[in-house]
């Protein structure tokens, strides 16, 4: 999101306000915002620190998706538990590995513990791996929406 959206907003803002300088720090992990002196953070997901002042910027779906070449080679999962038979590309957020993918919500939610041969802490790299055909990934529509719409990656219902 930082590379694709925030950087564009910063470019427009600094164009209109040339006397203001901005330092952008990108990380897919959790950082100590106060300790490191950040004035603003944009994050996905739930925020667990109740001392932060929050503003919701919108709701976005997460897609389970893979490249057409991967799905041609290995088939398309039809239901969440099918993912147990696929190479899933997994994100690491600080100490947490995001390998429990949730489908649905409330009492009918289904959780699947996925595994694969690649774990990374960089959202851009995991997207590139999925597009290159290395496995199935769970990503925000902000990250892969254009890929899914262009056919470079096929979304699977989440």
C-alpha positions as YAML, in Angstrom:
chain: A
units: angstrom
residues:
- id: 1
  name: UNK
  ca: [0.00, 0.00, 0.00]
- id: 2
  name: UNK
  ca: [2.88, 2.35, 0.76]
- id: 3
  name: UNK
  ca: [4.48, 1.90, -2.64]
- id: 4
  name: UNK
  ca: [1.29, 1.94, -4.65]
- id: 5
  name: UNK
  ca: [-0.98, 4.44, -2.85]
- id: 6
  name: UNK
  ca: [0.76, 6.42, -0.11]
- id: 7
  name: UNK
  ca: [3.76, 7.29, -2.30]
- id: 8
  name: UNK
  ca: [1.43, 8.75, -4.95]
- id: 9
  name: UNK
  ca: [-0.41, 10.84, -2.36]
- id: 10
  name: UNK
  ca: [2.93, 12.11, -1.05]
- id: 11
  name: UNK
  ca: [4.06, 12.99, -4.57]
- id: 12
  name: UNK
  ca: [0.92, 15.06, -5.15]
- id: 13
  name: UNK
  ca: [1.11, 16.67, -1.71]
- id: 14
  name: UNK
  ca: [4.77, 17.71, -2.03]
- id: 15
  name: UNK
  ca: [4.11, 19.01, -5.54]
- id: 16
  name: UNK
  ca: [1.42, 21.28, -4.13]
- id: 17
  name: UNK
  ca: [3.41, 22.08, -0.96]
- id: 18
  name: UNK
  ca: [7.10, 22.27, -1.97]
- id: 19
  name: UNK
  ca: [8.22, 23.81, 1.35]
- id: 20
  name: UNK
  ca: [7.19, 20.68, 3.25]
- id: 21
  name: UNK
  ca: [9.44, 17.63, 3.35]
- id: 22
  name: UNK
  ca: [8.26, 14.12, 4.17]
- id: 23
  name: UNK
  ca: [10.18, 11.04, 5.21]
- id: 24
  name: UNK
  ca: [8.41, 7.82, 4.22]
- id: 25
  name: UNK
  ca: [9.30, 4.62, 6.04]
- id: 26
  name: UNK
  ca: [7.82, 1.43, 4.58]
- id: 27
  name: UNK
  ca: [7.51, -1.77, 6.57]
- id: 28
  name: UNK
  ca: [5.21, -4.75, 6.49]
- id: 29
  name: UNK
  ca: [6.05, -5.48, 10.12]
- id: 30
  name: UNK
  ca: [4.96, -3.88, 13.36]
- id: 31
  name: UNK
  ca: [7.08, -0.97, 14.53]
- id: 32
  name: UNK
  ca: [7.12, 1.14, 17.68]
- id: 33
  name: UNK
  ca: [5.45, 4.25, 16.28]
- id: 34
  name: UNK
  ca: [5.94, 6.39, 19.38]
- id: 35
  name: UNK
  ca: [9.44, 5.15, 20.17]
- id: 36
  name: UNK
  ca: [10.61, 5.74, 16.63]
- id: 37
  name: UNK
  ca: [9.00, 9.20, 16.45]
- id: 38
  name: UNK
  ca: [6.42, 8.64, 13.72]
- id: 39
  name: UNK
  ca: [3.73, 11.29, 13.31]
- id: 40
  name: UNK
  ca: [1.41, 9.14, 11.20]
- id: 41
  name: UNK
  ca: [1.02, 5.48, 10.27]
- id: 42
  name: UNK
  ca: [-1.21, 3.76, 7.73]
- id: 43
  name: UNK
  ca: [-1.91, 0.14, 8.58]
- id: 44
  name: UNK
  ca: [-4.04, -2.76, 7.40]
- id: 45
  name: UNK
  ca: [-6.10, -4.84, 9.76]
- id: 46
  name: UNK
  ca: [-6.98, -4.57, 13.39]
- id: 47
  name: UNK
  ca: [-5.06, -2.26, 15.70]
- id: 48
  name: UNK
  ca: [-4.38, -3.75, 19.11]
- id: 49
  name: UNK
  ca: [-2.90, -0.68, 20.82]
- id: 50
  name: UNK
  ca: [-5.84, 1.20, 22.33]
- id: 51
  name: UNK
  ca: [-3.74, 4.33, 22.95]
- id: 52
  name: UNK
  ca: [-3.67, 5.21, 19.24]
- id: 53
  name: UNK
  ca: [-6.09, 7.67, 17.70]
- id: 54
  name: UNK
  ca: [-7.60, 5.85, 14.74]
- id: 55
  name: UNK
  ca: [-9.40, 6.83, 11.57]
- id: 56
  name: UNK
  ca: [-10.81, 4.15, 9.31]
- id: 57
  name: UNK
  ca: [-9.86, 4.83, 5.69]
- id: 58
  name: UNK
  ca: [-12.18, 2.19, 4.27]
- id: 59
  name: UNK
  ca: [-12.88, -1.49, 4.15]
- id: 60
  name: UNK
  ca: [-11.17, -3.70, 1.65]
- id: 61
  name: UNK
  ca: [-11.53, -7.38, 0.93]
- id: 62
  name: UNK
  ca: [-8.70, -9.83, 1.04]
- id: 63
  name: UNK
  ca: [-8.40, -12.21, -1.90]
- id: 64
  name: UNK
  ca: [-6.97, -15.67, -2.07]
- id: 65
  name: UNK
  ca: [-5.41, -15.61, -5.49]
- id: 66
  name: UNK
  ca: [-2.86, -17.22, -7.76]
- id: 67
  name: UNK
  ca: [-1.51, -16.74, -11.25]
- id: 68
  name: UNK
  ca: [-3.23, -18.43, -14.18]
- id: 69
  name: UNK
  ca: [-0.06, -20.49, -14.77]
- id: 70
  name: UNK
  ca: [-0.10, -21.82, -11.18]
- id: 71
  name: UNK
  ca: [-3.78, -22.73, -11.42]
- id: 72
  name: UNK
  ca: [-3.24, -24.41, -14.80]
- id: 73
  name: UNK
  ca: [-0.51, -26.57, -13.27]
- id: 74
  name: UNK
  ca: [-2.15, -27.37, -9.94]
- id: 75
  name: UNK
  ca: [-5.87, -26.71, -10.38]
- id: 76
  name: UNK
  ca: [-8.14, -24.20, -8.67]
- id: 77
  name: UNK
  ca: [-9.11, -24.71, -5.03]
- id: 78
  name: UNK
  ca: [-12.87, -24.89, -4.70]
- id: 79
  name: UNK
  ca: [-13.25, -24.57, -0.93]
- id: 80
  name: UNK
  ca: [-11.04, -23.31, 1.89]
- id: 81
  name: UNK
  ca: [-9.85, -26.72, 3.07]
- id: 82
  name: UNK
  ca: [-8.53, -27.42, -0.47]
- id: 83
  name: UNK
  ca: [-5.74, -24.93, 0.33]
- id: 84
  name: UNK
  ca: [-4.13, -27.62, 2.48]
- id: 85
  name: UNK
  ca: [-3.04, -29.24, -0.80]
- id: 86
  name: UNK
  ca: [-1.51, -26.10, -2.32]
- id: 87
  name: UNK
  ca: [1.73, -24.21, -1.89]
- id: 88
  name: UNK
  ca: [0.63, -21.10, -0.01]
- id: 89
  name: UNK
  ca: [2.88, -18.06, 0.12]
- id: 90
  name: UNK
  ca: [2.79, -16.66, 3.63]
- id: 91
  name: UNK
  ca: [3.39, -13.18, 5.05]
- id: 92
  name: UNK
  ca: [5.32, -12.50, 8.25]
- id: 93
  name: UNK
  ca: [4.33, -9.45, 10.31]
- id: 94
  name: UNK
  ca: [7.04, -8.96, 12.92]
- id: 95
  name: UNK
  ca: [7.04, -12.11, 15.05]
- id: 96
  name: UNK
  ca: [3.69, -13.28, 13.67]
- id: 97
  name: UNK
  ca: [3.35, -15.56, 10.66]
- id: 98
  name: UNK
  ca: [0.01, -15.01, 8.90]
- id: 99
  name: UNK
  ca: [-0.65, -18.66, 8.06]
- id: 100
  name: UNK
  ca: [-4.18, -18.99, 9.48]
- id: 101
  name: UNK
  ca: [-6.49, -17.75, 6.77]
- id: 102
  name: UNK
  ca: [-10.07, -16.99, 7.79]
- id: 103
  name: UNK
  ca: [-13.07, -17.43, 5.51]
- id: 104
  name: UNK
  ca: [-16.45, -15.94, 6.37]
- id: 105
  name: UNK
  ca: [-17.25, -14.25, 9.65]
- id: 106
  name: UNK
  ca: [-19.01, -14.85, 12.92]
- id: 107
  name: UNK
  ca: [-19.94, -18.33, 14.08]
- id: 108
  name: UNK
  ca: [-19.68, -19.72, 10.54]
- id: 109
  name: UNK
  ca: [-16.10, -18.53, 10.02]
- id: 110
  name: UNK
  ca: [-13.74, -21.21, 8.82]
- id: 111
  name: UNK
  ca: [-10.02, -21.07, 9.55]
- id: 112
  name: UNK
  ca: [-7.42, -22.92, 7.54]
- id: 113
  name: UNK
  ca: [-3.79, -23.24, 8.64]
- id: 114
  name: UNK
  ca: [-1.90, -23.04, 5.37]
- id: 115
  name: UNK
  ca: [1.71, -23.89, 4.63]
- id: 116
  name: UNK
  ca: [4.13, -23.38, 1.83]
- id: 117
  name: UNK
  ca: [7.77, -23.13, 0.90]
- id: 118
  name: UNK
  ca: [8.08, -19.32, 1.11]
- id: 119
  name: UNK
  ca: [7.51, -16.91, 3.99]
- id: 120
  name: UNK
  ca: [8.38, -13.24, 3.60]
- id: 121
  name: UNK
  ca: [7.89, -9.93, 5.40]
- id: 122
  name: UNK
  ca: [7.46, -7.87, 2.23]
- id: 123
  name: UNK
  ca: [4.03, -7.53, 0.62]
- id: 124
  name: UNK
  ca: [5.39, -6.49, -2.75]
- id: 125
  name: UNK
  ca: [7.68, -9.52, -2.99]
- id: 126
  name: UNK
  ca: [4.95, -11.99, -2.04]
- id: 127
  name: UNK
  ca: [2.72, -10.47, -4.74]
- id: 128
  name: UNK
  ca: [5.54, -10.85, -7.27]
- id: 129
  name: UNK
  ca: [5.99, -14.51, -6.26]
- id: 130
  name: UNK
  ca: [2.28, -15.17, -6.75]
- id: 131
  name: UNK
  ca: [2.25, -13.50, -10.17]
- id: 132
  name: UNK
  ca: [5.34, -15.55, -11.15]
- id: 133
  name: UNK
  ca: [3.40, -18.74, -10.40]
- id: 134
  name: UNK
  ca: [5.05, -19.86, -7.15]
- id: 135
  name: UNK
  ca: [1.85, -20.39, -5.16]
- id: 136
  name: UNK
  ca: [-1.38, -19.13, -3.69]
- id: 137
  name: UNK
  ca: [-1.45, -15.91, -1.68]
- id: 138
  name: UNK
  ca: [-3.87, -14.01, 0.59]
- id: 139
  name: UNK
  ca: [-3.66, -10.29, -0.24]
- id: 140
  name: UNK
  ca: [-5.73, -7.14, 0.06]
- id: 141
  name: UNK
  ca: [-7.63, -5.94, -2.97]
- id: 142
  name: UNK
  ca: [-5.49, -2.79, -2.67]
- id: 143
  name: UNK
  ca: [-2.46, -4.94, -3.52]
- id: 144
  name: UNK
  ca: [-3.85, -7.35, -6.11]
- id: 145
  name: UNK
  ca: [-7.13, -5.84, -7.31]
- id: 146
  name: UNK
  ca: [-5.60, -4.52, -10.54]
- id: 147
  name: UNK
  ca: [-3.86, -7.88, -11.11]
- id: 148
  name: UNK
  ca: [-7.09, -9.80, -10.68]
- id: 149
  name: UNK
  ca: [-8.99, -7.42, -12.99]
- id: 150
  name: UNK
  ca: [-6.26, -7.63, -15.68]
- id: 151
  name: UNK
  ca: [-6.11, -11.43, -15.56]
- id: 152
  name: UNK
  ca: [-2.50, -11.60, -14.29]
- id: 153
  name: UNK
  ca: [-3.84, -13.17, -11.11]
- id: 154
  name: UNK
  ca: [-7.09, -14.99, -10.49]
- id: 155
  name: UNK
  ca: [-8.98, -14.28, -7.31]
- id: 156
  name: UNK
  ca: [-10.52, -17.14, -5.42]
- id: 157
  name: UNK
  ca: [-13.55, -16.37, -3.24]
- id: 158
  name: UNK
  ca: [-12.49, -15.48, 0.33]
...
